[in-house]
Coordinates of C-alpha atoms and ligand atoms in Angstrom, one line a residue:
M1 CA -21.4 -78.8 -93.8
E2 CA -18.4 -79.5 -92.9
T3 CA -16.2 -77.6 -90.1
L4 CA -13.1 -75.9 -91.1
P5 CA -9.7 -76.5 -90.2
P6 CA -8.5 -73.9 -87.2
P7 CA -6.7 -71.4 -89.3
C8 CA -3.2 -72.0 -88.6
Y9 CA -1.7 -68.3 -87.3
D10 CA -4.0 -67.9 -84.3
G11 CA -1.9 -67.1 -81.9
A12 CA -1.8 -70.7 -80.5
M13 CA -0.1 -73.7 -81.5
R14 CA 0.0 -77.4 -80.5
Y15 CA 4.0 -78.7 -80.0
S16 CA 3.0 -81.5 -81.6
R17 CA 1.8 -79.7 -84.8
A18 CA 4.9 -77.2 -85.2
F19 CA 7.8 -76.8 -87.1
I20 CA 9.9 -76.2 -84.7
P21 CA 13.4 -78.4 -85.3
T22 CA 16.0 -78.4 -82.6
L23 CA 19.0 -79.0 -82.9
K24 CA 20.8 -81.0 -80.7
E25 CA 24.3 -79.1 -81.2
A26 CA 24.5 -75.6 -83.6
P27 CA 27.2 -76.3 -86.7
K28 CA 30.4 -75.3 -86.0
D29 CA 30.8 -72.5 -87.5
A30 CA 28.1 -70.8 -85.8
T31 CA 29.5 -68.9 -82.4
M32 CA 28.1 -66.1 -81.5
P33 CA 25.2 -67.3 -78.8
S34 CA 22.1 -65.6 -80.8
H35 CA 23.7 -67.5 -84.6
V36 CA 23.8 -70.7 -82.0
L37 CA 20.7 -70.1 -80.4
M38 CA 18.4 -69.5 -83.3
L39 CA 19.5 -72.1 -85.3
R40 CA 19.4 -74.9 -82.2
A41 CA 16.1 -73.6 -80.6
G42 CA 15.0 -73.4 -85.1
Y43 CA 14.1 -70.2 -85.4
A44 CA 15.9 -69.6 -88.6
R45 CA 18.5 -71.9 -91.1
M46 CA 21.4 -70.8 -93.5
V47 CA 20.4 -71.0 -97.0
G48 CA 24.3 -69.0 -98.5
A49 CA 26.9 -67.4 -96.8
G50 CA 24.8 -64.6 -95.0
I51 CA 21.7 -65.3 -96.5
Y52 CA 19.2 -67.1 -93.4
E53 CA 15.4 -68.0 -93.8
L54 CA 13.1 -67.9 -90.5
L55 CA 11.6 -70.8 -89.6
P56 CA 7.6 -70.2 -88.4
L57 CA 8.5 -69.1 -84.8
G58 CA 11.4 -66.4 -85.9
T59 CA 9.4 -65.1 -87.8
R60 CA 6.4 -64.4 -85.3
V61 CA 9.7 -62.9 -83.4
L62 CA 10.2 -61.0 -86.1
H63 CA 6.4 -59.8 -86.8
R64 CA 6.0 -59.1 -82.7
I65 CA 9.2 -56.5 -83.3
E66 CA 7.8 -55.3 -86.6
R67 CA 5.0 -53.9 -84.4
I68 CA 6.1 -52.3 -81.9
I69 CA 8.5 -50.1 -85.0
R70 CA 4.9 -49.8 -86.8
E71 CA 3.3 -48.6 -84.0
E72 CA 5.5 -45.9 -82.9
M73 CA 6.4 -44.7 -86.1
D74 CA 2.6 -44.3 -86.8
A75 CA 1.9 -42.9 -83.4
A76 CA 5.1 -40.5 -85.1
G77 CA 2.9 -39.3 -88.0
A78 CA 5.0 -41.3 -90.0
Q79 CA 3.1 -43.0 -93.1
E80 CA 4.0 -46.6 -94.5
L81 CA 4.8 -47.3 -98.2
L82 CA 6.3 -49.7 -99.9
M83 CA 9.4 -49.6 -102.1
P84 CA 10.9 -51.9 -104.7
T85 CA 13.6 -53.5 -103.9
F86 CA 14.8 -54.3 -107.5
V87 CA 15.8 -50.8 -109.1
P88 CA 17.3 -49.3 -111.4
G89 CA 21.2 -47.9 -111.7
D90 CA 20.1 -44.5 -112.7
Y91 CA 19.0 -43.1 -109.5
F92 CA 22.4 -44.7 -107.9
K93 CA 24.5 -43.2 -111.0
E94 CA 23.0 -39.7 -110.4
T95 CA 24.0 -39.4 -106.8
G96 CA 27.7 -41.2 -107.5
R97 CA 26.8 -43.7 -105.2
W98 CA 26.2 -46.8 -108.2
D99 CA 30.5 -46.3 -108.4
L100 CA 30.5 -44.9 -104.5
Y101 CA 29.1 -48.8 -102.9
G102 CA 31.8 -50.4 -105.2
P103 CA 30.9 -54.3 -105.0
T104 CA 28.9 -53.9 -101.7
L105 CA 26.1 -53.0 -104.4
L106 CA 24.9 -56.0 -105.6
R107 CA 24.2 -55.5 -109.5
I108 CA 21.8 -57.1 -112.3
E109 CA 21.3 -56.7 -116.2
D110 CA 18.3 -57.9 -117.5
R111 CA 17.2 -59.0 -120.7
K112 CA 18.2 -55.7 -122.9
G113 CA 21.2 -54.6 -121.0
G114 CA 19.6 -52.4 -118.4
E115 CA 21.5 -52.2 -115.1
Y116 CA 20.0 -52.7 -111.8
H117 CA 21.0 -53.5 -108.5
L118 CA 19.6 -55.2 -105.8
A119 CA 18.9 -51.2 -102.7
P120 CA 21.0 -51.5 -100.2
T121 CA 19.0 -48.4 -99.0
H122 CA 16.3 -45.5 -100.6
E123 CA 16.9 -42.6 -100.1
E124 CA 17.4 -42.1 -104.2
I125 CA 13.8 -43.8 -104.9
V126 CA 12.3 -41.7 -102.3
T127 CA 14.2 -38.6 -103.1
D128 CA 12.4 -39.0 -106.6
L129 CA 9.4 -39.8 -105.7
A130 CA 9.3 -36.8 -103.5
R131 CA 10.7 -34.8 -106.7
R132 CA 8.0 -36.0 -108.9
E133 CA 4.9 -35.5 -106.2
V134 CA 6.3 -32.9 -103.7
K135 CA 5.2 -29.0 -105.3
S136 CA 4.3 -27.1 -102.4
Y137 CA 5.3 -26.2 -99.4
R138 CA 2.1 -27.0 -98.4
Q139 CA 2.8 -30.7 -98.8
L140 CA 5.3 -30.9 -96.2
P141 CA 6.7 -31.8 -93.3
L142 CA 6.6 -35.6 -94.7
N143 CA 7.5 -38.2 -93.3
L144 CA 7.2 -42.0 -95.1
Y145 CA 8.6 -45.1 -94.0
Q146 CA 8.9 -48.6 -94.7
I147 CA 9.5 -52.1 -93.5
Q148 CA 11.5 -54.2 -96.4
L149 CA 14.5 -56.8 -97.2
K150 CA 18.0 -54.7 -98.1
Y151 CA 20.7 -55.5 -100.1
R152 CA 24.6 -55.6 -99.5
D153 CA 27.7 -57.9 -101.0
E154 CA 29.5 -57.5 -97.2
P155 CA 32.6 -59.0 -97.9
R156 CA 32.4 -61.0 -94.4
P157 CA 28.9 -62.2 -93.5
R158 CA 29.0 -63.5 -89.6
G159 CA 27.0 -63.9 -86.4
G160 CA 23.7 -66.0 -88.3
L161 CA 21.7 -62.3 -89.0
L162 CA 23.8 -59.9 -87.3
R163 CA 26.0 -59.2 -90.1
C164 CA 24.2 -60.7 -93.9
R165 CA 23.7 -59.9 -97.5
E166 CA 19.9 -60.3 -96.8
F167 CA 18.4 -58.6 -94.7
I168 CA 14.7 -57.1 -93.2
M169 CA 15.5 -52.9 -92.3
K170 CA 13.4 -50.1 -91.6
D171 CA 14.2 -47.0 -93.2
A172 CA 12.2 -43.5 -92.9
Y173 CA 12.8 -40.1 -94.6
S174 CA 12.1 -37.0 -93.8
F175 CA 11.2 -33.8 -95.7
D176 CA 11.0 -30.5 -94.0
V177 CA 10.9 -26.8 -95.7
S178 CA 14.3 -25.8 -93.9
E179 CA 17.5 -27.4 -91.8
E180 CA 15.3 -26.3 -88.5
A181 CA 12.4 -27.7 -89.3
A182 CA 14.1 -30.7 -90.4
V183 CA 16.4 -31.3 -87.5
Q184 CA 12.9 -31.0 -85.3
S185 CA 12.2 -33.9 -87.4
Y186 CA 15.0 -35.8 -86.8
E187 CA 14.8 -35.2 -82.7
Q188 CA 11.2 -36.6 -83.1
M189 CA 12.6 -40.0 -84.3
R190 CA 15.2 -39.9 -82.4
D191 CA 12.7 -39.8 -78.9
T192 CA 10.7 -42.8 -81.6
Y193 CA 13.6 -45.1 -81.4
H194 CA 13.6 -44.3 -77.8
R195 CA 10.2 -45.3 -77.5
I196 CA 10.9 -48.4 -79.5
F197 CA 13.9 -49.7 -78.8
T198 CA 12.8 -49.3 -74.8
R199 CA 9.5 -51.7 -75.4
L200 CA 12.1 -54.3 -77.5
G201 CA 13.5 -54.6 -74.0
L202 CA 16.6 -53.4 -74.9
E203 CA 19.8 -52.1 -72.6
Y204 CA 21.4 -49.4 -75.4
R205 CA 23.3 -46.2 -75.8
V206 CA 22.2 -43.6 -78.2
V207 CA 25.9 -42.2 -79.3
E208 CA 27.1 -39.8 -81.7
A209 CA 28.3 -41.8 -85.1
D210 CA 30.4 -41.2 -88.7
S211 CA 28.1 -40.6 -90.9
G212 CA 30.3 -43.1 -93.3
A213 CA 28.7 -43.6 -96.9
I214 CA 25.4 -42.3 -96.4
G215 CA 26.4 -38.7 -96.3
G216 CA 24.7 -35.8 -93.9
K217 CA 25.3 -33.5 -91.2
Q218 CA 24.1 -34.9 -87.5
S219 CA 23.8 -38.5 -86.7
A220 CA 23.8 -41.0 -84.1
E221 CA 23.7 -44.9 -83.6
F222 CA 21.2 -46.7 -81.3
Q223 CA 23.8 -49.2 -79.8
V224 CA 23.0 -52.5 -78.4
L225 CA 25.3 -53.1 -75.9
A226 CA 26.2 -56.2 -76.0
Q227 CA 30.2 -58.7 -75.6
T228 CA 29.8 -59.5 -79.0
G229 CA 28.8 -56.8 -80.4
E230 CA 31.6 -55.7 -83.7
D231 CA 31.4 -51.3 -82.5
W232 CA 32.8 -50.7 -79.6
I233 CA 31.9 -47.2 -77.9
V234 CA 32.3 -45.2 -75.4
A235 CA 30.1 -44.0 -73.2
C236 CA 30.3 -41.9 -69.7
S237 CA 29.0 -43.3 -66.4
S238 CA 27.5 -40.3 -64.9
C239 CA 25.5 -38.4 -68.2
D240 CA 24.3 -39.2 -71.7
Y241 CA 27.8 -38.9 -73.5
A242 CA 28.3 -41.8 -75.7
A243 CA 30.1 -42.1 -78.8
N244 CA 31.2 -44.1 -81.6
V245 CA 35.5 -45.3 -80.5
E246 CA 35.8 -43.9 -84.2
V247 CA 34.5 -40.1 -83.6
A248 CA 34.5 -40.0 -79.6
K249 CA 36.4 -36.4 -78.8
A250 CA 38.9 -38.5 -75.7
G251 CA 40.1 -35.8 -73.5
L252 CA 43.4 -35.8 -72.6
A253 CA 44.0 -39.3 -70.3
A254 CA 45.7 -38.9 -67.0
P255 CA 49.4 -38.6 -67.2
P256 CA 51.6 -41.4 -66.2
A257 CA 53.5 -41.0 -63.5
S258 CA 57.4 -40.6 -65.1
S259 CA 55.7 -37.5 -66.9
A260 CA 57.0 -34.8 -64.2
A261 CA 60.5 -36.6 -64.3
E262 CA 63.8 -35.0 -65.7
P263 CA 64.7 -36.2 -69.3
Q264 CA 67.5 -38.5 -69.5
P265 CA 70.3 -39.6 -71.9
L266 CA 68.9 -41.0 -74.8
E267 CA 70.3 -45.3 -74.8
K268 CA 69.8 -47.9 -77.8
V269 CA 69.4 -51.7 -76.2
E270 CA 69.3 -54.6 -78.3
T271 CA 66.1 -56.2 -78.1
P272 CA 65.6 -59.2 -79.1
E273 CA 62.0 -60.9 -80.4
T274 CA 60.2 -58.0 -78.2
R275 CA 57.7 -56.9 -80.8
S276 CA 54.6 -55.6 -79.1
I277 CA 54.1 -53.5 -76.2
E278 CA 53.7 -56.3 -74.3
E279 CA 56.7 -58.2 -75.4
V280 CA 58.3 -54.9 -74.3
V281 CA 56.7 -54.5 -70.8
S282 CA 57.9 -57.0 -69.8
F283 CA 61.2 -57.6 -71.6
F284 CA 61.9 -53.8 -69.7
G285 CA 59.9 -55.0 -66.9
G286 CA 60.6 -53.1 -63.5
E287 CA 58.4 -49.9 -63.1
T288 CA 57.8 -50.2 -66.8
N289 CA 54.3 -50.1 -68.0
A290 CA 52.7 -50.1 -71.7
A291 CA 51.6 -46.5 -71.0
H292 CA 55.3 -45.6 -70.9
T293 CA 55.7 -47.0 -74.0
L294 CA 55.1 -45.5 -77.5
K295 CA 53.0 -47.3 -80.3
S296 CA 54.1 -46.2 -83.4
L297 CA 52.5 -47.1 -86.8
L298 CA 53.4 -47.0 -90.2
Y299 CA 50.1 -46.2 -92.1
V300 CA 49.5 -45.7 -96.2
A301 CA 47.1 -42.5 -96.3
G302 CA 46.7 -41.9 -100.4
E303 CA 50.6 -41.3 -101.9
E304 CA 51.6 -40.0 -98.5
V305 CA 53.4 -43.5 -96.4
C306 CA 53.1 -41.3 -92.8
L307 CA 54.1 -42.7 -89.0
A308 CA 50.9 -42.4 -85.9
V309 CA 52.6 -42.5 -82.5
V310 CA 49.9 -42.6 -79.9
R311 CA 50.6 -44.3 -76.3
G312 CA 51.5 -47.4 -76.1
D313 CA 48.1 -48.3 -73.7
H314 CA 46.1 -46.5 -76.9
E315 CA 44.6 -47.7 -79.8
V316 CA 45.2 -45.2 -83.3
N317 CA 41.7 -43.8 -84.5
E318 CA 42.0 -44.3 -88.4
L319 CA 39.1 -42.7 -88.8
G320 CA 40.4 -39.7 -86.9
L321 CA 44.0 -39.2 -88.8
A322 CA 42.5 -40.3 -92.6
R323 CA 40.3 -37.3 -91.5
H324 CA 43.7 -35.1 -90.1
L325 CA 44.9 -36.3 -93.7
G326 CA 42.6 -34.7 -95.4
V327 CA 42.2 -38.7 -97.3
E328 CA 39.2 -41.1 -97.1
E329 CA 40.7 -43.4 -95.5
V330 CA 44.3 -44.9 -94.1
V331 CA 45.8 -48.2 -94.3
L332 CA 48.2 -50.8 -92.5
A333 CA 50.9 -50.8 -94.2
S334 CA 52.2 -54.1 -95.1
D335 CA 55.7 -55.9 -93.8
A336 CA 57.3 -54.8 -97.0
A337 CA 56.1 -51.7 -97.2
V338 CA 57.1 -51.0 -93.3
K339 CA 60.7 -52.6 -94.6
E340 CA 60.9 -50.6 -97.8
A341 CA 60.1 -47.1 -95.7
T342 CA 61.8 -47.2 -93.2
G343 CA 64.1 -50.7 -93.8
T344 CA 63.5 -52.3 -90.4
E345 CA 60.8 -54.8 -89.1
I346 CA 57.5 -53.9 -87.8
G347 CA 57.7 -53.6 -84.4
F348 CA 61.1 -52.3 -84.3
V349 CA 59.6 -49.2 -86.2
G350 CA 60.1 -45.7 -83.4
P351 CA 60.0 -42.3 -84.3
V352 CA 63.6 -41.4 -83.6
G353 CA 66.0 -42.1 -86.7
F354 CA 62.3 -41.8 -88.6
S355 CA 62.6 -39.9 -91.8
G356 CA 59.1 -39.4 -92.7
R357 CA 56.4 -37.2 -91.6
I358 CA 55.0 -37.5 -88.1
L359 CA 51.9 -37.2 -86.5
A360 CA 52.1 -38.3 -82.6
D361 CA 49.0 -37.9 -80.0
P362 CA 49.0 -35.4 -77.3
D363 CA 49.7 -38.5 -75.2
A364 CA 52.2 -39.7 -76.5
V365 CA 54.2 -36.2 -76.2
A366 CA 53.5 -36.1 -72.7
V367 CA 55.5 -38.9 -72.0
R368 CA 58.8 -38.6 -70.0
N369 CA 61.6 -40.8 -71.3
A370 CA 59.7 -43.4 -73.1
I371 CA 60.4 -46.5 -74.7
A372 CA 60.5 -46.7 -78.2
G373 CA 61.4 -48.5 -81.4
A374 CA 64.5 -47.1 -82.2
T375 CA 64.1 -48.0 -86.3
E376 CA 66.6 -50.4 -86.8
T377 CA 66.0 -54.1 -85.9
P378 CA 66.0 -55.5 -83.1
Y379 CA 66.7 -52.2 -80.9
H380 CA 64.3 -50.1 -78.0
Y381 CA 65.4 -46.9 -77.3
K382 CA 64.7 -46.2 -73.8
N383 CA 64.8 -42.7 -72.2
V384 CA 62.3 -41.2 -75.7
N385 CA 61.5 -37.4 -75.5
H386 CA 59.2 -35.2 -77.8
G387 CA 61.4 -32.5 -79.1
R388 CA 64.9 -32.8 -77.6
D389 CA 64.4 -36.7 -79.8
F390 CA 62.0 -37.0 -82.6
K391 CA 59.3 -33.8 -84.3
A392 CA 56.0 -34.4 -84.4
E393 CA 52.8 -33.0 -85.9
V394 CA 50.9 -32.9 -82.2
V395 CA 47.2 -33.5 -83.6
P396 CA 44.9 -35.7 -81.4
I397 CA 44.9 -39.5 -83.2
R398 CA 43.9 -41.8 -80.7
Q399 CA 40.8 -44.1 -79.6
A400 CA 38.9 -42.8 -76.6
A401 CA 39.6 -45.6 -73.8
S402 CA 37.8 -46.4 -70.7
G403 CA 39.1 -44.0 -67.8
D404 CA 39.5 -41.0 -70.4
P405 CA 37.3 -38.0 -68.7
C406 CA 34.2 -37.1 -70.3
P407 CA 34.3 -34.5 -72.3
S408 CA 30.8 -33.2 -71.6
C409 CA 30.7 -33.6 -67.7
D410 CA 33.1 -34.5 -64.5
G411 CA 32.7 -37.8 -65.0
T412 CA 34.8 -40.7 -67.1
L413 CA 34.2 -42.6 -70.1
E414 CA 34.4 -46.4 -69.9
L415 CA 34.6 -49.1 -73.0
Y416 CA 31.7 -50.9 -74.1
R417 CA 30.8 -53.6 -77.4
G418 CA 27.8 -52.3 -79.1
I419 CA 25.8 -53.7 -81.9
E420 CA 24.1 -51.4 -84.2
G421 CA 20.3 -51.7 -84.1
G422 CA 19.6 -48.5 -85.5
H423 CA 21.1 -45.1 -87.4
I424 CA 19.6 -41.8 -87.5
F425 CA 20.7 -38.9 -90.3
V426 CA 19.7 -35.1 -90.7
L427 CA 20.5 -35.5 -94.6
G428 CA 20.5 -32.0 -95.6
T429 CA 19.8 -31.1 -99.2
H430 CA 22.9 -33.9 -100.0
Y431 CA 20.5 -36.0 -102.1
S432 CA 17.5 -33.3 -103.0
D433 CA 20.6 -30.8 -104.5
K434 CA 21.5 -33.2 -106.5
M435 CA 18.1 -35.0 -108.3
Q436 CA 16.6 -31.3 -107.5
A437 CA 13.7 -32.4 -105.6
T438 CA 12.5 -28.9 -105.0
F439 CA 9.5 -27.2 -103.5
L440 CA 7.6 -24.2 -104.1
D441 CA 7.8 -21.6 -100.7
E442 CA 4.8 -19.3 -99.8
E443 CA 6.2 -16.6 -102.1
G444 CA 6.5 -19.0 -105.3
S445 CA 10.3 -19.2 -104.7
S446 CA 12.1 -23.0 -105.3
H447 CA 14.4 -24.3 -102.7
S448 CA 15.2 -27.8 -101.9
I449 CA 13.7 -30.1 -99.9
V450 CA 15.5 -30.3 -96.4
M451 CA 15.5 -34.7 -95.8
G452 CA 16.8 -36.8 -93.3
C453 CA 16.7 -40.5 -92.9
Y454 CA 16.3 -43.2 -90.1
G455 CA 16.8 -47.0 -89.9
I456 CA 16.4 -49.7 -87.9
G457 CA 18.2 -53.1 -88.6
V458 CA 14.9 -55.4 -88.1
S459 CA 16.1 -58.9 -88.5
R460 CA 19.2 -58.2 -87.2
L461 CA 17.4 -57.0 -83.9
I462 CA 16.2 -60.8 -82.8
A463 CA 19.8 -61.7 -82.8
A464 CA 20.3 -58.4 -81.1
I465 CA 17.9 -59.4 -78.4
I466 CA 19.2 -62.6 -78.0
E467 CA 22.5 -61.8 -77.6
Q468 CA 21.5 -60.1 -74.1
H469 CA 18.7 -62.2 -73.6
H470 CA 20.0 -66.0 -72.8
D471 CA 21.7 -68.4 -70.3
E472 CA 23.5 -71.5 -71.2
D473 CA 20.3 -73.8 -71.3
G474 CA 18.7 -71.2 -74.2
I475 CA 16.9 -68.0 -75.2
R476 CA 15.4 -65.8 -72.3
W477 CA 12.8 -63.6 -74.4
P478 CA 11.5 -60.4 -73.3
I479 CA 7.7 -60.6 -73.5
H480 CA 6.8 -58.1 -76.0
V481 CA 8.8 -59.8 -78.3
A482 CA 8.6 -63.2 -77.6
P483 CA 6.9 -66.0 -80.6
F484 CA 4.5 -67.4 -77.8
Q485 CA 4.1 -65.7 -74.2
V486 CA 3.3 -69.4 -72.4
I487 CA 3.8 -72.7 -73.2
I488 CA 1.5 -75.3 -71.4
T489 CA 3.6 -78.7 -70.3
P490 CA 0.9 -81.5 -69.3
I491 CA 3.7 -83.8 -67.4
G492 CA 2.9 -87.8 -66.8
K493 CA 1.8 -90.4 -69.1
D494 CA -2.3 -90.2 -67.2
E495 CA -5.2 -88.5 -69.5
A496 CA -5.7 -85.5 -66.7
P497 CA -2.9 -83.8 -66.8
L498 CA -3.1 -82.9 -70.9
A499 CA -7.0 -83.2 -70.9
K500 CA -5.9 -79.7 -67.8
A501 CA -3.6 -78.7 -69.8
T502 CA -5.9 -78.4 -73.1
E503 CA -8.4 -76.6 -70.9
I504 CA -6.5 -73.7 -69.7
Y505 CA -4.4 -73.4 -73.6
E506 CA -8.2 -73.0 -74.2
A507 CA -8.8 -70.5 -72.0
L508 CA -5.9 -68.6 -72.5
R509 CA -6.5 -68.7 -76.2
A510 CA -9.8 -67.5 -76.0
Q511 CA -8.5 -64.1 -74.6
G512 CA -6.4 -63.8 -77.4
V513 CA -2.7 -65.5 -75.5
D514 CA -0.4 -66.7 -78.1
A515 CA 0.2 -70.0 -76.1
L516 CA 1.9 -73.0 -77.1
L517 CA 0.6 -76.2 -76.1
D518 CA 3.4 -79.1 -75.3
D519 CA 1.4 -82.1 -76.6
R520 CA 4.5 -84.5 -77.2
S521 CA 4.4 -87.5 -75.4
E522 CA 7.9 -87.0 -74.3
R523 CA 9.3 -87.5 -71.2
P524 CA 9.5 -83.9 -68.5
G525 CA 13.3 -83.2 -68.9
V526 CA 12.9 -82.8 -72.9
K527 CA 9.9 -81.1 -72.5
F528 CA 12.0 -78.9 -69.7
K529 CA 14.8 -78.3 -72.1
D530 CA 12.7 -77.1 -75.4
A531 CA 10.7 -74.8 -73.4
D532 CA 14.3 -73.6 -71.6
L533 CA 16.1 -73.7 -75.3
L534 CA 12.7 -72.0 -77.3
G535 CA 12.8 -69.2 -74.4
I536 CA 9.0 -68.6 -74.1
P537 CA 8.5 -66.1 -70.6
L538 CA 6.3 -68.0 -69.2
R539 CA 5.5 -71.8 -68.1
I540 CA 2.1 -73.7 -66.7
T541 CA 2.8 -77.1 -66.2
V542 CA 0.5 -79.6 -65.4
G543 CA 1.4 -82.7 -63.4
S544 CA -0.8 -85.3 -61.9
R545 CA 0.1 -85.2 -58.3
G546 CA -0.7 -81.2 -58.5
L547 CA -3.9 -82.3 -59.7
K548 CA -4.7 -83.9 -56.7
Q549 CA -4.3 -81.0 -54.8
G550 CA -6.2 -78.9 -57.5
T551 CA -2.7 -76.7 -58.2
V552 CA -0.7 -76.5 -61.6
E553 CA 3.2 -74.8 -61.4
L554 CA 3.6 -70.7 -63.3
K555 CA 7.4 -70.3 -63.6
E556 CA 8.9 -67.3 -65.4
R557 CA 12.2 -68.6 -67.8
T558 CA 14.2 -66.0 -65.3
Q559 CA 13.3 -67.2 -62.1
N560 CA 14.7 -70.5 -60.4
E561 CA 11.9 -71.3 -58.8
S562 CA 7.9 -72.0 -59.9
R563 CA 5.5 -71.4 -57.8
D564 CA 2.5 -73.2 -57.3
V565 CA -1.2 -71.7 -58.2
P566 CA -5.1 -72.8 -57.6
M567 CA -5.4 -75.2 -61.3
D568 CA -8.8 -72.9 -61.9
D569 CA -7.0 -69.4 -61.7
A570 CA -3.8 -70.9 -64.6
A571 CA -5.5 -68.2 -67.1
D572 CA -5.6 -65.4 -64.3
A573 CA -2.1 -66.5 -62.9
V574 CA -0.7 -66.2 -66.4
R575 CA -2.1 -63.1 -67.3
D576 CA -1.1 -61.5 -63.9
A577 CA 2.4 -62.9 -64.7
M578 CA 2.0 -61.0 -68.1
A579 CA 0.8 -57.5 -67.2
A580 CA 4.2 -57.7 -64.4
L581 CA 6.3 -58.7 -66.9
Q582 CA 5.2 -56.0 -69.6
S583 CA 5.1 -53.4 -66.6
Ligands
LIG1 ZN1 29.4 -37.6 -69.0

């Protein structure tokens, strides 16, 4: 009888047979650590802008992340299904998102001229399913989820898997009989997400967020902390408060020392080549700092142009400004538009002498004798005081910043950068109203189903984990998501190390440990470098010298030192080390 070849995906692998195409250097356009390392360590390759293939190692990590997500979602009573990616446009037209999504929606025309798109998210499709199948309150609550490809035609795909045009998401949708029940479902998903993000080995914060284009009432983001993240969040150092800077409630900052001073006479000063706050501060020198200046930015808000004034060390919260003005978004005016509206150049615009609408932040109007642009090139004013020299609508329009008081406790806020790993929403009846997804209650009267939705950027999390877990030598996978838990590295030319290493490999394999046997005839240095680059959490090194003493070396990827263990106990030592890393 012919022997069957070993299964190709049995949790173990010989390096000589493995498809791990490592690179000495990553392409120049890859700058973020996760992007560089996924390419260099042979986890992924780019097919087109924002379109990637996951190679076998990357796929192994993906499957591990998916498994954790499935276990936790199933434990919470959610049920997995699979909706189509390629969908008729009618559903998005029903809710208005066919237009709202604009060029981000990848539209497709079929051979009969029918309008379709590749789904960026599935609220409409799942709401349609519910309106067809859910009739009675007895069928609720219900939570349906899928792990599937999503498509968004991002204008600027970046950072490898961090912002892609095709990506893998876990999206879940809850259906409830009432707002209270929907909030319960939301709270349950929030707990589930805590367990998922913790098991993935991520340092993260749950932050209040803007609901954006999805619509809805209550929402929170699970932000993975990373220097390279594109979101800015503030989090309290003492309590759980955290928020995206776009929605953070900025408390009043500590006033600058000058704020108690007596108003001094307004003074115009010629300030050539001083356009930025830094340049203004260095021009005036002495006691001046950014908190003593006013930053004045001209925004186009719909038909209107208005001047936003914040303290020099603060940033304008554009979302908050738009909300206050009652428009979808505000756009910073171009050089030409500034010239047209004020007759001066960017950098010299200020509230004094500006004839249009001015909105100023409370912290900005609290500054006494401030320095601000004179709305005349190239001049600034000294001793600008709100009330006397200019009048503005005083509204909070700045972003929260490091050192701000926490709105929930006595602590202070710190600024972090984050990668959005998950987002949860209470949708209410936004979609069920538009699509008539209703149920009959006990009395037989009809109500809209109350919904929630819950996303996790599964492929993005692969990159986010690397952003948090790497060093200059490579990736450092947390044990729960590593493609292999241990790499066994025989070194030396004689056959004994490879024979012993194979023995340990087979023993671990029999115990269900995902092991990679580096059976390549490479120098020890090459093997060690690759093991570090790949990021396997544990390494067993089998050398001739150790074998004479009856020992092998066990090393953790995150530790500098290895330790000797008796070679006959190697498999047990690996299992103990795995258990320690898992706890
Ligand atoms: Zn606090």
